[in-house]
Short mmCIF file of C-alpha atoms in Angstrom, two decimals:
data_model
loop_
_atom_site.label_atom_id
_atom_site.label_comp_id
_atom_site.label_asym_id
_atom_site.label_seq_id
_atom_site.Cartn_x
_atom_site.Cartn_y
_atom_site.Cartn_z
CA MET F 652 103.36 81.82 65.86
CA LYS F 653 106.03 82.51 68.47
CA THR F 654 103.40 84.13 70.68
CA LEU F 655 101.37 80.91 70.73
CA ARG F 656 104.30 79.14 72.39
CA HIS F 657 103.98 81.26 75.54
CA PRO F 658 102.76 78.96 78.36
CA ALA F 659 100.42 81.57 79.85
CA LEU F 660 98.71 82.12 76.48
CA GLN F 661 98.39 78.38 75.90
CA ILE F 662 96.79 77.92 79.33
CA GLY F 663 94.48 80.88 78.69
CA ILE F 664 93.33 79.49 75.34
CA ALA F 665 92.82 76.05 76.90
CA ALA F 666 90.81 77.59 79.76
CA VAL F 667 88.46 79.47 77.43
CA ALA F 668 88.08 76.41 75.20
CA GLY F 669 87.41 74.21 78.24
CA ILE F 670 84.69 76.52 79.54
CA PHE F 671 82.91 76.69 76.17
CA PHE F 672 83.25 72.94 75.70
CA GLY F 673 81.86 72.25 79.17
CA LEU F 674 78.93 74.61 78.65
CA ALA F 675 78.20 72.98 75.28
CA VAL F 676 78.29 69.31 76.33
CA GLY F 677 77.01 69.73 79.90
CA GLU F 678 77.34 66.78 82.25
CA TRP F 679 79.24 64.66 79.69
CA ALA F 680 82.31 66.82 80.44
CA ALA F 681 82.60 64.92 83.74
CA ASN F 682 84.24 62.16 81.70
CA LEU F 683 87.29 64.41 81.34
CA LYS F 684 87.60 65.03 85.07
CA PHE F 685 90.11 62.22 85.62
CA ILE F 686 92.60 63.89 83.26
CA GLY F 687 92.37 67.15 85.19
CA ASP F 688 92.69 65.22 88.46
CA MET F 689 95.82 63.53 87.14
CA PHE F 690 97.35 66.94 86.37
CA ILE F 691 96.58 68.07 89.94
CA ARG F 692 98.14 64.89 91.38
CA LEU F 693 101.30 65.39 89.34
CA ILE F 694 101.70 68.79 91.00
CA GLN F 695 100.75 67.45 94.44
CA MET F 696 103.39 64.74 94.41
CA SER F 697 106.16 67.36 94.08
CA ILE F 698 105.02 69.65 96.89
CA VAL F 699 106.46 67.84 99.92
CA PRO F 700 110.02 67.31 98.58
CA LEU F 701 110.07 70.79 97.05
CA VAL F 702 108.93 72.61 100.19
CA MET F 703 111.26 70.61 102.42
CA ALA F 704 114.27 71.17 100.17
CA SER F 705 113.44 74.87 99.64
CA VAL F 706 113.15 75.60 103.37
CA ILE F 707 116.34 73.69 104.24
CA VAL F 708 118.34 75.40 101.47
CA ALA F 709 116.99 78.86 102.34
CA THR F 710 117.67 78.44 106.06
CA GLY F 711 120.98 76.61 105.65
CA SER F 712 122.29 79.30 103.29
CA MET F 713 121.65 82.20 105.67
CA THR F 714 124.64 84.18 106.89
CA GLY F 715 125.07 87.02 109.32
CA SER F 716 125.27 89.63 106.55
CA GLY F 717 122.63 92.29 106.14
CA THR F 718 122.21 93.04 109.84
CA GLY F 719 122.00 96.42 111.46
CA ARG F 720 119.62 99.35 111.64
CA ILE F 721 118.78 99.45 107.92
CA ALA F 722 118.00 95.73 107.92
CA LEU F 723 115.77 96.06 111.00
CA ARG F 724 113.81 98.93 109.50
CA THR F 725 113.51 97.15 106.16
CA PHE F 726 112.19 93.95 107.72
CA LYS F 727 109.85 95.90 110.01
CA TRP F 728 108.16 97.68 107.12
CA MET F 729 108.05 94.59 104.91
CA LEU F 730 106.55 92.41 107.63
CA GLY F 731 104.10 95.13 108.64
CA PHE F 732 102.77 95.66 105.13
CA SER F 733 102.64 91.88 104.57
CA VAL F 734 100.42 91.49 107.64
CA VAL F 735 98.19 94.32 106.40
CA ALA F 736 97.97 92.64 102.98
CA ALA F 737 96.92 89.32 104.54
CA VAL F 738 94.28 90.90 106.78
CA LEU F 739 92.94 93.02 103.91
CA ALA F 740 92.67 89.92 101.70
CA TRP F 741 90.68 88.14 104.40
CA LEU F 742 88.33 91.10 104.87
CA LEU F 743 87.72 91.59 101.13
CA SER F 744 87.15 87.86 100.62
CA ALA F 745 84.71 87.77 103.53
CA VAL F 746 82.77 90.71 102.09
CA PHE F 747 82.75 89.87 98.37
CA ARG F 748 83.03 86.05 98.71
CA PRO F 749 84.72 85.46 95.32
CA GLY F 750 84.43 81.66 95.56
CA ALA F 751 80.83 81.53 96.74
CA GLY F 752 79.40 81.20 93.22
CA MET F 753 80.92 77.75 92.79
CA VAL F 754 78.00 75.62 93.92
CA TYR F 755 78.88 72.06 92.90
CA THR F 756 76.35 69.30 92.38
CA GLU F 757 79.02 66.82 93.47
CA GLU F 758 79.61 66.70 97.21
CA VAL F 759 82.80 67.98 98.76
CA ASP F 760 84.59 65.34 100.81
CA PRO F 761 82.62 65.30 104.12
CA GLY F 762 85.88 64.75 105.99
CA LEU F 763 87.19 68.10 104.78
CA ARG F 764 84.07 69.94 105.90
CA GLU F 765 84.09 68.17 109.26
CA SER F 766 87.77 68.88 109.91
CA ALA F 767 87.34 72.51 108.89
CA GLY F 768 84.57 72.92 111.42
CA GLU F 769 86.63 71.66 114.34
CA ALA F 770 88.12 74.66 116.11
CA LEU F 771 91.09 73.51 118.18
CA GLY F 772 92.36 75.39 121.18
CA TRP F 773 95.53 77.38 120.68
CA GLN F 774 97.54 74.86 122.70
CA ASP F 775 96.46 71.95 120.50
CA THR F 776 97.01 74.03 117.38
CA LEU F 777 100.59 74.81 118.40
CA LEU F 778 101.18 71.20 119.47
CA ASN F 779 100.14 69.99 116.02
CA PHE F 780 102.86 72.16 114.48
CA VAL F 781 105.31 69.45 115.59
CA SER F 782 105.06 65.84 114.41
CA THR F 783 106.36 62.85 116.35
CA ASN F 784 107.14 61.17 113.03
CA ILE F 785 108.27 63.37 110.13
CA PHE F 786 107.81 60.52 107.65
CA ASP F 787 104.19 60.17 108.72
CA ALA F 788 103.73 63.92 108.15
CA MET F 789 105.35 63.58 104.72
CA SER F 790 103.14 60.63 103.75
CA THR F 791 99.98 62.60 104.58
CA ALA F 792 101.32 65.94 103.25
CA THR F 793 100.77 67.63 106.62
CA MET F 794 102.71 70.71 105.67
CA VAL F 795 103.18 72.71 108.87
CA PRO F 796 105.11 69.99 110.77
CA ILE F 797 107.19 69.45 107.63
CA ILE F 798 108.04 73.15 107.54
CA VAL F 799 108.94 73.19 111.25
CA PHE F 800 111.22 70.15 110.78
CA ALA F 801 112.85 71.70 107.70
CA LEU F 802 113.45 75.00 109.52
CA LEU F 803 115.14 73.23 112.45
CA PHE F 804 117.14 71.03 110.07
CA GLY F 805 118.25 74.10 108.10
CA ILE F 806 119.32 75.93 111.26
CA ALA F 807 121.28 72.88 112.44
CA LEU F 808 122.82 72.55 108.98
CA ARG F 809 123.88 76.21 109.03
CA SER F 810 125.51 75.63 112.42
CA HIS F 811 127.30 72.55 111.07
CA ILE F 812 128.59 74.47 108.03
CA THR F 813 129.80 77.35 110.20
CA ARG F 814 131.66 74.92 112.47
CA THR F 815 133.17 72.62 109.83
CA GLY F 816 133.01 74.55 106.54
CA ASP F 817 131.54 71.40 104.92
CA THR F 818 128.71 72.28 102.51
CA THR F 819 128.25 68.75 101.10
CA VAL F 820 124.78 68.21 102.61
CA LEU F 821 123.60 71.70 101.62
CA ASN F 822 124.78 71.19 98.04
CA PHE F 823 123.08 67.78 97.92
CA ILE F 824 119.74 69.16 99.10
CA ASP F 825 120.08 72.11 96.71
CA GLN F 826 120.49 69.62 93.85
CA ILE F 827 117.34 67.81 95.02
CA GLN F 828 115.49 71.13 94.92
CA GLN F 829 116.67 71.82 91.37
CA ILE F 830 115.67 68.32 90.21
CA VAL F 831 112.18 68.67 91.71
CA LEU F 832 111.86 72.07 90.01
CA THR F 833 112.72 70.38 86.72
CA MET F 834 110.00 67.81 87.42
CA ILE F 835 107.49 70.62 87.93
CA ARG F 836 108.54 72.30 84.69
CA LEU F 837 107.95 69.01 82.86
CA VAL F 838 104.53 68.65 84.49
CA MET F 839 103.62 72.20 83.47
CA TYR F 840 103.95 71.21 79.81
CA THR F 841 100.70 69.32 80.37
CA ALA F 842 99.02 72.34 82.02
CA PRO F 843 96.93 73.37 78.96
CA VAL F 844 95.43 69.88 78.73
CA GLY F 845 94.90 69.65 82.49
CA VAL F 846 93.29 73.10 82.72
CA PHE F 847 91.06 72.36 79.70
CA CYS F 848 89.72 69.21 81.36
CA LEU F 849 89.34 70.79 84.79
CA LEU F 850 87.37 73.75 83.47
CA ALA F 851 85.33 71.66 81.05
CA ASN F 852 84.18 69.53 83.98
CA MET F 853 83.62 72.61 86.15
CA ALA F 854 81.63 74.46 83.47
CA GLY F 855 79.58 71.34 82.71
CA ASP F 856 78.73 70.98 86.40
CA VAL F 857 78.40 74.60 87.53
CA GLY F 858 77.36 76.38 84.32
CA VAL F 859 77.94 80.04 83.49
CA SER F 860 78.64 80.93 87.13
CA VAL F 861 82.21 79.71 86.51
CA VAL F 862 82.78 82.89 84.45
CA THR F 863 81.25 85.27 86.99
CA THR F 864 83.22 83.58 89.76
CA ALA F 865 86.49 84.13 87.89
CA LEU F 866 85.60 87.80 87.47
CA LYS F 867 84.77 88.13 91.19
CA TYR F 868 88.12 86.58 92.09
CA LEU F 869 90.01 88.95 89.78
CA GLY F 870 87.95 91.93 90.94
CA THR F 871 88.61 91.17 94.61
CA THR F 872 92.34 90.87 93.93
CA LEU F 873 92.45 94.10 91.91
CA LEU F 874 90.52 96.00 94.59
CA GLY F 875 92.96 94.76 97.23
CA VAL F 876 95.94 95.89 95.13
CA LEU F 877 94.44 99.36 94.66
CA ILE F 878 93.67 99.73 98.39
CA LEU F 879 97.18 98.61 99.40
CA THR F 880 98.77 100.94 96.85
CA ALA F 881 96.74 103.85 98.21
CA LEU F 882 97.76 102.90 101.77
CA PHE F 883 101.43 102.80 100.74
CA VAL F 884 101.19 106.26 99.19
CA VAL F 885 99.47 107.71 102.26
CA VAL F 886 102.05 106.26 104.66
CA VAL F 887 104.94 107.45 102.47
CA ALA F 888 103.45 110.94 102.13
CA VAL F 889 102.86 111.27 105.88
CA ARG F 890 106.27 109.90 106.93
CA THR F 891 108.44 111.61 104.31
CA ARG F 892 106.36 114.75 103.75
CA LEU F 893 107.12 114.52 100.03
CA ASN F 894 104.54 115.48 97.41
CA PRO F 895 102.66 112.23 96.57
CA TRP F 896 101.35 113.65 93.29
CA LYS F 897 104.85 113.35 91.83
CA LEU F 898 104.99 109.59 92.44
CA PRO F 899 102.99 108.43 89.36
CA THR F 900 105.46 109.93 86.89
CA LYS F 901 108.44 108.61 88.87
CA LEU F 902 107.01 105.07 88.99
CA ALA F 903 105.51 105.01 85.48
CA GLU F 904 108.46 103.35 83.73
CA GLN F 905 108.87 100.48 86.21
CA THR F 906 105.09 100.02 86.35
CA VAL F 907 104.85 99.53 82.59
CA ILE F 908 107.66 96.97 82.61
CA ALA F 909 106.15 95.19 85.63
CA VAL F 910 102.67 94.76 84.15
CA THR F 911 103.92 93.75 80.70
CA THR F 912 106.50 91.20 81.90
CA THR F 913 104.86 90.13 85.22
CA SER F 914 108.41 89.65 86.51
CA SER F 915 110.00 91.45 89.46
CA ALA F 916 113.40 90.19 88.32
CA VAL F 917 113.10 91.71 84.85
CA THR F 918 111.85 94.97 86.37
CA PHE F 919 114.57 95.17 89.05
CA PRO F 920 117.20 97.11 87.04
CA THR F 921 114.62 99.80 86.27
CA VAL F 922 113.39 99.85 89.88
CA LEU F 923 116.92 100.33 91.24
CA LYS F 924 117.68 103.04 88.68
CA ASN F 925 114.43 104.94 89.28
CA THR F 926 114.56 104.64 93.07
CA VAL F 927 118.02 106.23 93.14
CA GLU F 928 117.86 108.62 90.17
CA ARG F 929 114.24 109.78 90.27
CA VAL F 930 113.03 109.18 93.84
CA GLY F 931 116.29 110.19 95.55
CA VAL F 932 116.91 107.18 97.79
CA SER F 933 120.62 106.75 98.57
CA GLN F 934 122.48 103.98 96.75
CA ARG F 935 123.30 102.30 100.07
CA VAL F 936 119.67 101.99 101.18
CA ALA F 937 118.42 101.12 97.69
CA ASN F 938 120.98 98.34 97.25
CA PHE F 939 119.97 96.55 100.44
CA THR F 940 116.24 97.27 100.62
CA LEU F 941 115.44 96.56 96.97
CA SER F 942 117.52 93.39 96.78
CA VAL F 943 115.83 92.03 99.93
CA GLY F 944 112.48 93.17 98.53
CA LEU F 945 112.93 90.99 95.45
CA THR F 946 111.98 87.91 97.44
CA MET F 947 110.64 89.29 100.73
CA GLY F 948 108.64 92.30 99.54
CA SER F 949 105.95 90.49 97.56
CA TYR F 950 102.91 92.19 99.11
CA GLY F 951 100.81 91.45 96.04
CA ALA F 952 101.63 87.78 96.48
CA VAL F 953 100.55 87.81 100.14
CA LEU F 954 97.25 89.43 99.16
CA ASN F 955 96.69 86.96 96.33
CA TYR F 956 97.63 83.87 98.36
CA MET F 957 95.21 84.73 101.18
CA ILE F 958 92.42 85.38 98.68
CA VAL F 959 93.20 81.95 97.20
CA VAL F 960 92.76 80.37 100.65
CA MET F 961 89.39 82.05 101.12
CA PHE F 962 88.33 81.31 97.53
CA LEU F 963 88.99 77.58 97.85
CA ALA F 964 87.19 77.42 101.20
CA GLN F 965 84.17 79.27 99.81
CA ALA F 966 84.15 77.19 96.63
CA GLY F 967 83.94 74.04 98.76
CA ASP F 968 81.36 75.60 101.11
CA ILE F 969 83.79 75.15 104.02
CA ARG F 970 83.71 77.51 106.98
CA LEU F 971 87.25 78.13 108.19
CA SER F 972 87.92 78.39 111.90
CA LEU F 973 89.76 81.42 113.27
CA GLY F 974 92.84 79.23 113.76
CA GLN F 975 92.78 78.15 110.11
CA ILE F 976 92.39 81.75 108.94
CA VAL F 977 95.38 82.84 111.04
CA LEU F 978 97.38 79.85 109.75
CA GLY F 979 96.45 80.79 106.18
CA MET F 980 97.70 84.34 106.77
CA ALA F 981 100.91 83.03 108.32
CA LEU F 982 101.56 80.70 105.38
CA ALA F 983 100.88 83.50 102.88
CA ILE F 984 103.32 85.78 104.71
CA LEU F 985 105.96 83.06 105.07
CA LEU F 986 105.71 82.27 101.36
CA ASN F 987 106.32 85.95 100.71
CA MET F 988 109.11 86.41 103.26
CA GLY F 989 111.34 83.96 101.41
CA THR F 990 111.70 81.38 104.18
CA ILE F 991 109.21 79.09 102.51
CA THR F 992 109.36 80.35 98.94
CA VAL F 993 108.02 77.64 96.65
CA PRO F 994 109.50 78.28 93.21
CA GLY F 995 107.79 76.73 90.22
CA GLY F 996 104.77 78.90 89.67
CA PHE F 997 101.32 79.62 91.00
CA PRO F 998 99.89 76.07 90.61
CA VAL F 999 102.39 74.77 93.16
CA VAL F 1000 101.58 77.60 95.58
CA ALA F 1001 97.82 77.05 95.25
CA MET F 1002 98.19 73.32 95.83
CA PHE F 1003 100.52 73.97 98.78
CA LEU F 1004 97.95 76.23 100.45
CA ALA F 1005 95.08 73.82 99.75
CA THR F 1006 97.07 70.87 101.12
CA SER F 1007 98.22 72.77 104.22
CA LEU F 1008 94.66 73.79 105.17
CA ASP F 1009 92.78 70.68 103.97
CA LEU F 1010 90.87 72.62 101.31
CA PRO F 1011 89.28 71.05 98.21
CA PHE F 1012 91.25 71.25 94.96
CA ALA F 1013 88.30 71.37 92.55
CA ALA F 1014 88.54 75.10 91.81
CA VAL F 1015 92.34 75.29 91.46
CA GLY F 1016 92.06 74.92 87.68
CA LEU F 1017 90.04 78.14 87.47
CA LEU F 1018 92.66 80.01 89.50
CA ILE F 1019 95.45 78.69 87.26
CA ALA F 1020 93.51 79.77 84.18
CA VAL F 1021 93.31 83.43 85.22
CA ASP F 1022 96.73 83.59 86.92
CA TRP F 1023 98.21 85.69 84.13
CA PHE F 1024 95.91 88.53 85.18
CA THR F 1025 96.57 88.09 88.90
CA GLY F 1026 100.29 87.95 88.01
CA ILE F 1027 99.95 91.48 86.60
CA PHE F 1028 98.27 92.68 89.81
CA ARG F 1029 100.83 90.94 92.05
CA THR F 1030 103.88 92.26 90.21
CA PHE F 1031 102.52 95.81 90.06
CA LEU F 1032 102.22 95.93 93.85
CA ASN F 1033 105.43 93.96 94.52
CA VAL F 1034 107.58 96.26 92.40
CA ASN F 1035 106.18 99.60 93.53
CA GLY F 1036 105.87 98.43 97.13
CA ASP F 1037 109.63 97.84 97.20
CA THR F 1038 110.25 101.44 96.15
CA PHE F 1039 107.85 102.70 98.82
CA VAL F 1040 109.63 100.69 101.52
CA ALA F 1041 113.00 101.98 100.30
CA MET F 1042 111.65 105.53 100.64
CA LEU F 1043 110.46 104.88 104.21
CA VAL F 1044 113.79 103.33 105.25
CA ALA F 1045 115.81 106.08 103.54
CA ASN F 1046 113.69 108.76 105.21
CA ALA F 1047 114.35 107.26 108.66
CA GLU F 1048 118.08 107.15 107.86
CA ASP F 1049 117.98 110.70 106.46
CA GLU F 1050 119.24 109.28 103.16
CA ILE F 1051 116.57 110.47 100.76
CA ASP F 1052 117.62 113.40 98.55
CA ARG F 1053 114.65 115.75 98.35
CA ASP F 1054 116.27 117.77 95.58
CA VAL F 1055 116.43 114.65 93.41
CA TYR F 1056 112.81 113.86 94.24
CA ASN F 1057 111.74 117.39 93.34
CA GLY F 1058 113.76 117.26 90.10
CA THR F 1059 116.27 120.00 90.91
CA ARG F 1060 119.28 117.64 91.11
CA THR F 1061 120.40 114.55 89.20
CA VAL F 1062 122.38 111.44 90.28
CA GLU F 1063 123.31 108.13 88.65
CA ALA F 1064 122.71 104.62 90.02
CA ASP F 1065 125.38 101.90 90.17
CA ASP F 1066 125.38 98.66 88.18
CA ILE F 1067 123.33 95.64 89.33
CA GLU F 1068 125.56 92.70 88.44
CA GLU F 1069 125.94 91.72 92.12
CA TYR F 1070 122.22 90.91 92.36
CA SER F 1071 122.15 87.93 89.97
CA ALA F 1072 121.24 85.42 92.71
CA ALA F 1073 118.45 87.62 94.05
CA LEU F 1074 117.14 88.19 90.51
CA ALA F 1075 116.97 84.44 89.92
CA ALA F 1076 115.08 83.91 93.18
CA ALA F 1077 112.59 86.66 92.33
CA ASP F 1078 112.05 85.22 88.86
CA ARG F 1079 111.16 81.85 90.40
CA THR F 1080 108.77 83.53 92.84
CA ASP F 1081 106.95 85.41 90.05
#
C-alpha cells in the first residue's frame, strides 16, 4: 500500500482511469472540464511570484567564486550542449509533430492563434522584453519582462549586499519563494483529480488519438535523448581519444540509480564517485564541474522543455514564428542554466512555458500524466551528460587519469557533504 502513496503513481493511475472514462462516456466528460481547468488555474496563479522570487534569489545569491579557466570551460561545454539539445528538440518536433494528433472539436482561442501568427521584427521583439510597468506585466503574466526585471533587481540586490552586508531583503524574498513552493506542493495533492478530469475531457473530445499522441511525445523525447547521448560519446571519444566502448560499464551504476529514482540529487554521490574512481577525472575538476552540473547541466530538461513548447503549439494548431521558436529555446536553456530554475515540478514548468509563449493549456494534463517516463529520460541524460562534460574539461586541463580509465590504477573520491545546497537545488529541478 505504501507504493500507492507515491504521487507519480497516483497521477499515472488517475490518467489511465481518466482516459478510459472519457472514451466510455464520450462528450459527457466535458462536464468535468471545469475541475481540470481549476487545477490548471491553481498552478498558474503561483507562476509569477515563484519565477520572480526564484530569479531574484538566484541572482542575488551569486558570488565571485567558481571563476577561472575550469569554470569557463565548464560553462562553455554546458551552454553548447544545451543549445544543441534545444535545436535538436525543435528539429525532431518539426519532423515527428508529436502534438499534431490532438485535433480538438472545441476551438482554440482565436486571439492565441492570431498573436502566434504575428512575426515581429527583432527590434520590436527585444523592446517587448522590457515593460514600462512591471505590475502590468505581472497582472497579465507576461513572463519575459518579469524575468528581465527580476534579473536586474537581483543584480542590484547583490550589489547592495556586497556594499552593506545586509541580507534582509534577500532573506525576505527567499522566504516568499519557500512559501510559494509550499503552496504548489499543496496544489499538487489535487493533481490526480485534476489530471483525471483533464484527460477524461480530452479523451471524450479527441478519442483514442490521445493515446497515440502521448506515445509520439514520449517517442520523440526518447529519440532526442538517444541522439544527444550518442553525440556526447562521439565528442568525448574524439577530444579525449579514450576508448568509448568502456563507457557503458563505467556509467552503468549511476544510470541504474538515475532511471529508478529520476533524481539527479540522489544519483550525485554515485556520479562523483564513478567520475573520479572509474573514469579518472581529477577530484578538483569533478568537484566543480559536477556540482555546477547538478543545476546547470540538465540537457535532458532542455530537450524536454523545447519539445513541450512545440507539442503545445501543435496541439493547438498554432504556427510559431521564428522569434517565438528562438524565445522558446532561450527559455528552455535559461530554465536549465539555473538562472530561472522553477522548482516545484514539471506542471509548473509546462505552465510557465505555455504562459510565456501564449500557448493553449488544454494538452498540459496529458504531459503531466506521462511525466514520470519523461523524467526517466531527462535524468538519464542529465546525469551522464555531467560526467561527459567533466571528462571534456579534465582532458583540456590534462587532469584525466588514463590509467584509471583503462582500469590499471585505482583512486578514491572524497566525501560530498559540502554539496548539500546543490543537491537540494537539483532535487527541486528534477
